[in-house]
Amino acid sequence: MQVPAPLEYERATSVDHALGLLERLGSSARLLAGGHSLLPMMKLRLANPEYLIDINDLHGELGYIRMEPAQIRIGAMTRHRELLESDALAEAFPIFRDAERVIADPVVRNRGTLGGSLCQADPSEDLSAVCTTLGASCVIRNRTGERVVTMEEFHRGPYETAVEDGEMLVEIRIPVRGGGSSAYEKVERRAGDWAIVSAGAAVWLDGEVIADARVGLAAVGPNTTGLPAVSEALRGKRPSEDLYERAGALAAENCNPATDMRGSADYKRHLAKELTRRALRRSVARINEGV
Amino acid sequence: MTVNGEEVTREIEGRLLLIHFLRDHLGLTGTHWGCDTSNCGTCVVWLDGEPVKSCTVLAAMAGGHEVRTVEDLEQDGKLDPVQQGFMECHGLQCGFCTPGMMMTARALLDRNPDPSAQEIREAISGQICRCTGYATIVRSVQWAAAHEAGSRTDETDSPETVATGTAS
């Protein structure tokens, strides 16, 4: 029987209330959102918070997808299912729907949240790879105000984030530009599992040349990995199979996978190359199809 | 919390999982306890109208909310069409996964009264039948879809479909 260690349960009724509890309880407390990462870790004693602050009642305050002209703002308590079902989000960034379809299963997606996924800071986690690909920023709030950090700043290492004691992630912001599309490619051992490797891509075209492109990889390093070298290699070029091949090779060179139970480092490098190619190819195809 | 329409109040430990609360504290053993790791899905119950894996929800998290278990499918001595479908189409063999399968199937049909076989398979994709009786489970859900016209009056979309504050 797997159960968490003894804990004190608190329930927050607003963001301010949650921040007050966090400030009072310090490092002995963890926020409990969907619970589908934290509770399994607590069952295995990989996490042992003394206090859990349930923030599910904050869904009204932090469960939203707001489309603005220059950015999309997504509340940290937005659940996987809501991200999957949002047509507006899928239209702007189809990478979200690609990724959501392969995250866990529909029942788990009813509970898990975007903020919880990012705060888990697992290098194999799909939405972290999506947010890395899209150059998202994270809004962290405490009792005195807010700060905004990049994904690179947000994830400090495996299972470690920039969220300090007394703080919480409240919103994820994704910059919006015209003329682009995106895609997500994942290989896993079985449906709904963590990625062996996955690759996200976002491409923006100016006429027939690539104005900008971004690639993000999961499960090939201590954090999900952005690849500026690939962006540089793609900018100003016309999309072609040769170009995707070169980008894939660069992705494989610029990542740092480890051999583990999910596969060897060599196999993961191969996947990084192939999935980068596929994600770029599909992003460009979607632009051309007007998707 | 409300369980199957009845208000229940108990003093519980903070770490108590919803599955154990339902089975051990309320005696509702229809919900089965399986893998403990949110993989197998036999512990699926509804929380505020949505299927959830009750091994990965603290009982305290359901406080003030509505829980529905497999015991509530039968209404006024009449089996739910999903239950009838599982009988008609041999949707169960050992029966271990059945409560979770039926709760997910009921939620699917409430949102989508005429799902395709593919949609049914997707809906139950987080649930494992170790007898591998998936084909008959899909047929059972299809039987329920075909036989519940007129037997229910609540075929509107569930309110959760509008829960996200999407603004464009």
Coordinates of C-alpha atoms in Angstrom, one line a residue:
Chain A
M1 CA 0.0 0.0 0.0
Q2 CA 1.5 3.3 -1.1
V3 CA 0.4 6.3 1.0
P4 CA 2.1 9.6 1.7
A5 CA 3.8 10.2 5.0
P6 CA 1.8 12.0 7.7
L7 CA 1.1 15.6 6.7
E8 CA -0.9 18.7 7.6
Y9 CA -3.5 19.7 5.0
E10 CA -4.4 23.3 4.4
R11 CA -6.7 24.7 1.8
A12 CA -6.1 28.0 0.2
T13 CA -9.1 30.0 -0.9
S14 CA -7.3 32.7 -2.9
V15 CA -3.8 33.4 -4.3
D16 CA -3.3 35.9 -1.5
H17 CA -4.3 33.3 1.1
A18 CA -2.0 30.7 -0.5
L19 CA 0.9 33.2 -0.4
G20 CA 0.1 34.0 3.3
L21 CA 0.2 30.3 4.2
L22 CA 3.4 29.8 2.2
E23 CA 5.1 32.7 4.0
R24 CA 4.0 31.4 7.4
L25 CA 4.9 27.8 6.7
G26 CA 8.2 28.3 4.8
S27 CA 10.1 25.4 3.3
S28 CA 8.0 22.9 5.2
A29 CA 5.1 23.5 2.8
R30 CA 4.4 22.6 -0.8
L31 CA 1.5 23.7 -3.0
L32 CA -0.8 20.9 -4.1
A33 CA -2.3 21.5 -7.5
G34 CA -3.6 18.5 -9.5
G35 CA -1.5 16.3 -7.3
H36 CA -0.5 13.9 -10.1
S37 CA 3.2 14.5 -9.8
L38 CA 3.5 15.5 -6.1
L39 CA 1.3 12.7 -4.6
P40 CA 3.1 9.9 -6.4
M41 CA 6.5 11.4 -5.3
M42 CA 5.2 11.6 -1.7
K43 CA 4.1 8.0 -1.8
L44 CA 7.6 7.1 -2.8
R45 CA 9.1 9.4 -0.1
L46 CA 10.9 11.4 -2.8
A47 CA 9.0 14.4 -1.4
N48 CA 8.1 14.8 2.2
P49 CA 6.5 18.1 2.8
E50 CA 5.1 18.6 6.3
Y51 CA 2.3 20.8 5.0
L52 CA 0.3 20.6 1.8
I53 CA -1.5 23.7 0.7
D54 CA -4.3 22.6 -1.6
I55 CA -4.8 25.3 -4.3
N56 CA -7.5 23.5 -6.4
D57 CA -10.0 26.1 -5.2
L58 CA -7.9 28.7 -7.0
H59 CA -8.9 27.3 -10.4
G60 CA -11.4 30.1 -10.7
E61 CA -8.6 32.6 -10.3
L62 CA -5.8 30.8 -12.1
G63 CA -7.6 28.6 -14.6
Y64 CA -7.6 30.6 -17.9
I65 CA -6.3 30.9 -21.4
R66 CA -6.3 34.6 -22.5
M67 CA -5.5 35.4 -26.1
E68 CA -4.0 38.8 -26.4
P69 CA -2.5 40.4 -29.6
A70 CA 1.1 40.1 -28.5
Q71 CA 1.0 37.2 -26.1
I72 CA -1.1 34.4 -24.7
R73 CA -1.5 34.3 -20.9
I74 CA -2.3 30.9 -19.3
G75 CA -3.1 30.6 -15.6
A76 CA -1.0 28.1 -13.7
M77 CA -4.1 26.1 -12.6
T78 CA -5.3 25.5 -16.1
R79 CA -5.7 21.8 -16.4
H80 CA -4.3 19.6 -19.2
R81 CA -7.8 18.9 -20.5
E82 CA -8.5 22.6 -20.9
L83 CA -5.2 23.1 -22.8
L84 CA -6.1 20.1 -25.0
E85 CA -9.6 21.3 -25.7
S86 CA -8.8 25.0 -26.4
D87 CA -9.3 25.6 -30.1
A88 CA -7.9 29.1 -29.7
L89 CA -4.7 27.8 -28.3
A90 CA -4.4 25.0 -30.9
E91 CA -4.9 27.6 -33.6
A92 CA -2.1 29.8 -32.3
F93 CA 0.2 27.0 -31.2
P94 CA -0.7 23.5 -32.4
I95 CA 2.3 22.2 -30.5
F96 CA 0.1 22.4 -27.3
R97 CA -2.5 20.0 -28.7
D98 CA 0.2 17.7 -30.1
A99 CA 1.8 17.5 -26.7
E100 CA -1.4 17.3 -24.6
R101 CA -2.5 14.3 -26.7
V102 CA 0.5 12.3 -25.5
I103 CA 0.6 13.4 -21.8
A104 CA -0.5 10.6 -19.5
D105 CA -4.2 9.7 -20.2
P106 CA -7.6 11.5 -20.3
V107 CA -8.4 10.8 -16.6
V108 CA -5.0 12.1 -15.4
R109 CA -5.4 15.1 -17.7
N110 CA -8.7 16.0 -15.9
R111 CA -6.5 16.9 -12.8
G112 CA -3.0 17.8 -13.8
T113 CA -2.2 21.5 -14.4
L114 CA 0.2 23.5 -16.4
G115 CA 1.8 25.1 -13.3
G116 CA 2.2 21.8 -11.6
S117 CA 3.9 20.3 -14.7
L118 CA 6.4 23.2 -14.9
C119 CA 7.0 23.2 -11.1
Q120 CA 7.7 19.5 -11.1
A121 CA 10.8 20.5 -13.3
D122 CA 11.2 17.0 -14.6
P123 CA 13.6 17.2 -17.7
S124 CA 11.3 14.7 -19.5
E125 CA 8.2 16.7 -19.0
D126 CA 6.3 17.6 -22.1
L127 CA 4.8 21.0 -21.3
S128 CA 8.2 22.2 -20.1
A129 CA 9.6 21.3 -23.5
V130 CA 6.7 23.1 -25.2
C131 CA 7.2 26.3 -23.1
T132 CA 11.0 26.1 -23.7
T133 CA 10.3 25.8 -27.5
L134 CA 8.0 28.8 -27.5
G135 CA 10.2 31.0 -25.4
A136 CA 7.6 31.3 -22.6
S137 CA 8.1 33.3 -19.5
C138 CA 6.9 32.4 -16.0
V139 CA 5.2 34.9 -13.6
I140 CA 6.2 34.2 -10.0
R141 CA 4.3 36.0 -7.3
N142 CA 5.0 36.6 -3.6
R143 CA 3.4 38.9 -1.0
T144 CA 5.3 42.0 -2.2
G145 CA 4.9 41.6 -5.9
E146 CA 5.6 39.7 -9.1
R147 CA 8.7 38.8 -11.1
V148 CA 8.9 37.4 -14.6
V149 CA 11.6 34.8 -15.5
T150 CA 12.4 33.0 -18.7
M151 CA 12.1 29.2 -18.9
E152 CA 15.9 28.9 -18.7
E153 CA 15.9 30.9 -15.5
F154 CA 12.8 29.1 -14.2
H155 CA 14.3 25.6 -14.3
R156 CA 17.5 25.6 -12.2
G157 CA 18.1 21.9 -12.4
P158 CA 16.2 18.6 -12.2
Y159 CA 13.2 19.1 -9.9
E160 CA 14.4 22.5 -8.9
T161 CA 12.8 25.8 -9.9
A162 CA 13.2 29.5 -9.4
V163 CA 10.1 29.6 -7.1
E164 CA 11.4 30.4 -3.6
D165 CA 9.8 29.9 -0.3
G166 CA 6.8 32.1 0.0
E167 CA 6.3 32.3 -3.7
M168 CA 4.1 30.6 -6.3
L169 CA 4.0 30.3 -10.1
V170 CA 0.8 32.1 -11.2
E171 CA 0.9 32.5 -14.9
I172 CA 2.8 31.5 -18.1
R173 CA 3.1 34.0 -20.9
I174 CA 3.8 33.0 -24.5
P175 CA 4.9 35.6 -27.0
V176 CA 2.8 35.6 -30.2
R177 CA 4.1 36.4 -33.7
G178 CA 2.3 36.1 -37.0
G179 CA 3.3 33.8 -39.9
G180 CA 4.3 30.8 -37.8
S181 CA 3.3 27.4 -36.7
S182 CA 4.6 24.7 -34.4
A183 CA 4.7 20.9 -33.7
Y184 CA 5.6 18.4 -31.1
E185 CA 7.1 14.9 -31.6
K186 CA 7.6 12.4 -28.9
V187 CA 8.8 8.8 -28.6
E188 CA 7.8 7.0 -25.4
R189 CA 8.0 3.4 -24.3
R190 CA 4.3 3.0 -24.0
A191 CA 1.3 5.4 -24.5
G192 CA 1.2 8.1 -21.9
D193 CA 4.7 7.5 -20.5
W194 CA 7.4 10.1 -20.0
A195 CA 9.3 10.8 -23.1
I196 CA 12.4 8.8 -24.1
V197 CA 13.1 12.0 -26.0
S198 CA 10.8 14.6 -27.5
A199 CA 11.3 17.6 -29.7
G200 CA 9.2 20.7 -30.1
A201 CA 9.6 23.1 -32.9
A202 CA 8.2 26.6 -33.8
V203 CA 8.9 28.2 -37.2
W204 CA 8.0 31.6 -38.5
L205 CA 8.2 32.3 -42.2
D206 CA 8.8 35.6 -44.0
G207 CA 7.8 34.9 -47.6
E208 CA 9.8 31.8 -48.5
V209 CA 12.5 32.1 -45.9
I210 CA 12.6 31.3 -42.2
A211 CA 12.4 34.5 -40.2
D212 CA 12.9 32.6 -37.0
A213 CA 12.7 29.1 -35.6
R214 CA 13.0 27.5 -32.2
V215 CA 13.6 24.0 -31.1
G216 CA 13.2 22.5 -27.6
L217 CA 14.1 19.0 -26.4
A218 CA 12.9 17.0 -23.5
A219 CA 14.8 14.2 -21.7
V220 CA 18.3 15.0 -23.1
G221 CA 19.8 17.0 -20.2
P222 CA 19.2 18.3 -16.7
N223 CA 16.4 20.5 -17.9
T224 CA 14.3 20.8 -21.1
T225 CA 16.7 22.2 -23.6
G226 CA 16.5 25.2 -25.9
L227 CA 18.8 25.1 -28.9
P228 CA 19.9 28.6 -30.0
A229 CA 22.4 27.0 -32.3
V230 CA 19.6 25.4 -34.3
S231 CA 17.8 28.8 -34.4
E232 CA 20.9 30.5 -35.8
A233 CA 21.3 27.8 -38.4
L234 CA 17.8 28.1 -39.6
R235 CA 17.3 31.9 -39.8
G236 CA 17.3 33.4 -43.2
K237 CA 17.2 30.0 -45.0
R238 CA 14.6 28.4 -47.2
P239 CA 13.0 25.3 -45.6
S240 CA 14.2 22.1 -47.2
E241 CA 14.9 18.5 -46.2
D242 CA 18.6 19.3 -46.3
L243 CA 18.1 22.1 -43.8
Y244 CA 16.0 19.9 -41.5
E245 CA 18.8 17.3 -41.7
R246 CA 21.4 19.9 -40.6
A247 CA 19.2 21.1 -37.8
G248 CA 18.7 17.6 -36.6
A249 CA 22.4 17.0 -36.6
L250 CA 23.0 20.2 -34.6
A251 CA 20.3 19.2 -32.1
A252 CA 22.0 15.9 -31.6
E253 CA 25.4 17.6 -31.1
N254 CA 24.0 20.2 -28.7
C255 CA 22.3 17.9 -26.2
N256 CA 23.5 15.8 -23.4
P257 CA 21.5 12.7 -22.9
A258 CA 22.3 10.0 -20.3
T259 CA 21.9 6.3 -20.6
D260 CA 19.1 5.1 -18.4
M261 CA 16.3 2.6 -18.3
R262 CA 14.5 4.4 -21.1
G263 CA 17.4 4.0 -23.5
S264 CA 21.1 4.5 -24.3
A265 CA 22.6 8.0 -24.8
D266 CA 23.3 7.1 -28.4
Y267 CA 19.7 6.1 -29.1
K268 CA 18.5 9.3 -27.5
R269 CA 20.8 11.3 -29.6
H270 CA 19.4 9.6 -32.7
L271 CA 15.9 10.5 -31.5
A272 CA 16.9 14.1 -30.9
K273 CA 18.1 14.3 -34.5
E274 CA 15.1 12.5 -36.1
L275 CA 12.4 14.2 -33.9
T276 CA 13.9 17.6 -34.5
R277 CA 13.6 17.0 -38.3
R278 CA 10.1 15.8 -38.0
A279 CA 8.9 18.7 -35.8
L280 CA 10.5 21.3 -38.1
R281 CA 9.0 19.6 -41.2
R282 CA 5.6 19.4 -39.6
S283 CA 5.7 23.1 -38.4
V284 CA 6.5 24.3 -41.9
A285 CA 3.9 22.0 -43.5
R286 CA 1.3 23.5 -41.2
I287 CA 2.3 27.1 -42.2
N288 CA 1.9 26.2 -45.8
E289 CA -1.4 24.5 -45.2
G290 CA -2.6 27.5 -43.2
V291 CA -3.1 25.4 -40.1
Chain B
M1 CA -18.2 16.1 1.0
T2 CA -21.1 14.8 -0.9
V3 CA -20.9 11.1 -1.9
N4 CA -23.5 9.8 -4.2
G5 CA -25.8 12.7 -3.3
E6 CA -25.4 12.2 0.5
E7 CA -23.6 14.6 2.7
V8 CA -20.8 12.8 4.7
T9 CA -18.6 14.3 7.4
R10 CA -15.7 12.5 9.0
E11 CA -12.5 13.3 10.9
I12 CA -9.7 12.0 8.8
E13 CA -5.9 12.0 8.5
G14 CA -4.5 14.5 6.1
R15 CA -2.7 11.8 4.1
L16 CA -5.7 9.6 3.6
L17 CA -6.3 8.9 0.0
L18 CA -9.8 9.2 -1.5
I19 CA -9.9 5.6 -2.5
H20 CA -9.3 4.4 1.0
F21 CA -11.8 6.9 2.4
L22 CA -14.5 5.5 0.1
R23 CA -13.7 1.9 0.8
D24 CA -12.6 1.8 4.4
H25 CA -14.5 4.7 6.0
L26 CA -17.7 4.6 4.0
G27 CA -17.8 0.9 3.1
L28 CA -18.2 1.7 -0.6
T29 CA -16.2 -1.2 -1.9
G30 CA -17.5 -1.0 -5.4
T31 CA -14.6 1.3 -6.3
H32 CA -11.6 -1.0 -6.6
W33 CA -8.1 -0.3 -5.3
G34 CA -5.5 -1.4 -7.9
C35 CA -2.1 -0.2 -8.8
D36 CA -1.7 2.7 -6.3
T37 CA 0.2 4.6 -9.0
S38 CA -2.5 6.2 -11.2
N39 CA -1.8 3.8 -14.0
C40 CA -4.5 1.1 -13.9
G41 CA -7.7 3.2 -13.5
T42 CA -9.8 0.8 -11.5
C43 CA -10.2 3.4 -8.8
V44 CA -11.8 6.0 -11.1
V45 CA -14.7 7.9 -9.5
W46 CA -16.2 11.3 -10.3
L47 CA -15.1 14.4 -8.6
D48 CA -17.4 17.3 -9.4
G49 CA -18.6 15.4 -12.5
E50 CA -15.2 14.5 -13.9
P51 CA -13.5 11.1 -13.8
V52 CA -10.4 11.1 -11.5
K53 CA -8.1 8.4 -10.2
S54 CA -9.0 8.3 -6.5
C55 CA -5.6 6.8 -5.5
T56 CA -4.1 10.1 -6.5
V57 CA -6.5 12.4 -4.8
L58 CA -6.4 13.1 -1.0
A59 CA -9.8 12.6 0.6
A60 CA -9.3 16.1 2.1
M61 CA -9.1 17.5 -1.4
A62 CA -12.7 16.2 -2.0
G63 CA -14.0 18.0 1.1
G64 CA -16.8 20.3 0.1
H65 CA -17.0 18.7 -3.4
E66 CA -19.2 16.1 -5.0
V67 CA -18.0 12.5 -5.4
R68 CA -19.9 9.9 -7.4
T69 CA -19.0 6.2 -7.3
V70 CA -20.1 3.1 -9.2
E71 CA -22.7 2.4 -6.5
D72 CA -24.6 5.5 -7.8
L73 CA -25.0 4.3 -11.4
E74 CA -28.0 2.2 -10.5
Q75 CA -31.0 4.5 -9.9
D76 CA -34.3 3.5 -8.3
G77 CA -33.5 -0.2 -8.8
K78 CA -32.8 0.4 -12.5
L79 CA -29.3 -0.3 -13.9
D80 CA -27.6 2.4 -15.9
P81 CA -27.5 1.6 -19.6
V82 CA -23.7 1.3 -19.2
Q83 CA -24.2 -1.4 -16.6
Q84 CA -26.7 -3.1 -18.8
G85 CA -24.3 -2.9 -21.8
F86 CA -21.5 -4.5 -19.8
M87 CA -23.9 -7.4 -19.0
E88 CA -25.3 -7.7 -22.5
C89 CA -21.9 -7.6 -24.3
H90 CA -19.7 -9.4 -21.8
G91 CA -17.9 -6.2 -20.9
L92 CA -16.4 -7.9 -17.8
Q93 CA -14.5 -11.1 -17.2
C94 CA -12.8 -11.0 -13.8
G95 CA -14.6 -7.7 -13.1
F96 CA -11.7 -5.9 -11.4
C97 CA -11.4 -3.0 -13.8
T98 CA -15.1 -2.8 -14.3
P99 CA -16.1 0.0 -11.8
G100 CA -13.5 2.4 -13.3
M101 CA -14.4 1.5 -16.8
M102 CA -18.1 2.1 -16.2
M103 CA -17.5 5.5 -14.5
T104 CA -15.4 6.7 -17.4
A105 CA -17.9 5.3 -19.9
R106 CA -20.7 7.1 -18.2
A107 CA -18.8 10.4 -18.2
L108 CA -18.0 9.9 -21.9
L109 CA -21.6 9.3 -22.9
D110 CA -22.8 12.3 -20.9
R111 CA -20.5 14.5 -23.0
N112 CA -20.7 12.6 -26.2
P113 CA -23.8 10.5 -26.6
D114 CA -22.7 8.8 -29.8
P115 CA -18.9 8.1 -29.5
S116 CA -17.0 6.2 -32.2
A117 CA -15.1 3.1 -31.2
Q118 CA -11.9 5.2 -31.4
E119 CA -13.3 7.8 -29.0
I120 CA -14.3 5.1 -26.5
R121 CA -10.8 3.6 -26.7
E122 CA -9.3 7.0 -26.1
A123 CA -11.6 7.7 -23.2
I124 CA -10.6 4.4 -21.4
S125 CA -6.9 4.6 -22.5
G126 CA -5.8 5.4 -18.9
Q127 CA -7.4 2.2 -17.7
I128 CA -6.1 -1.3 -17.8
C129 CA -8.1 -4.5 -18.3
R130 CA -5.8 -7.3 -17.5
C131 CA -8.2 -9.9 -19.0
T132 CA -7.5 -7.8 -22.2
G133 CA -11.3 -7.7 -22.8
Y134 CA -11.1 -4.3 -24.5
A135 CA -13.1 -5.3 -27.6
T136 CA -16.1 -6.3 -25.4
I137 CA -15.8 -3.2 -23.2
V138 CA -16.0 -1.0 -26.3
R139 CA -19.0 -3.0 -27.5
S140 CA -20.6 -2.6 -24.1
V141 CA -20.3 1.2 -24.2
Q142 CA -21.6 1.2 -27.8
W143 CA -24.6 -0.8 -26.6
A144 CA -25.2 1.7 -23.8
A145 CA -25.0 4.6 -26.3
A146 CA -27.5 2.8 -28.6
H147 CA -30.0 2.0 -25.8
E148 CA -30.2 5.1 -23.8
A149 CA -32.1 7.4 -26.1
G150 CA -35.1 8.6 -24.2
S151 CA -34.0 6.9 -21.0
R152 CA -32.1 10.0 -19.8
T153 CA -33.0 13.7 -19.9
D154 CA -29.6 15.2 -19.1
E155 CA -27.9 15.0 -22.5
T156 CA -26.7 18.5 -22.4
D157 CA -22.9 19.2 -22.2
S158 CA -21.4 18.9 -18.8
P159 CA -20.8 22.3 -17.2
E160 CA -17.0 21.6 -17.0
T161 CA -16.7 22.1 -20.7
V162 CA -17.0 25.9 -20.2
A163 CA -14.8 26.0 -17.0
T164 CA -11.8 27.6 -18.7
G165 CA -12.0 31.3 -18.9
T166 CA -11.0 31.4 -22.6
A167 CA -11.3 34.9 -24.1
S168 CA -10.2 35.8 -27.6

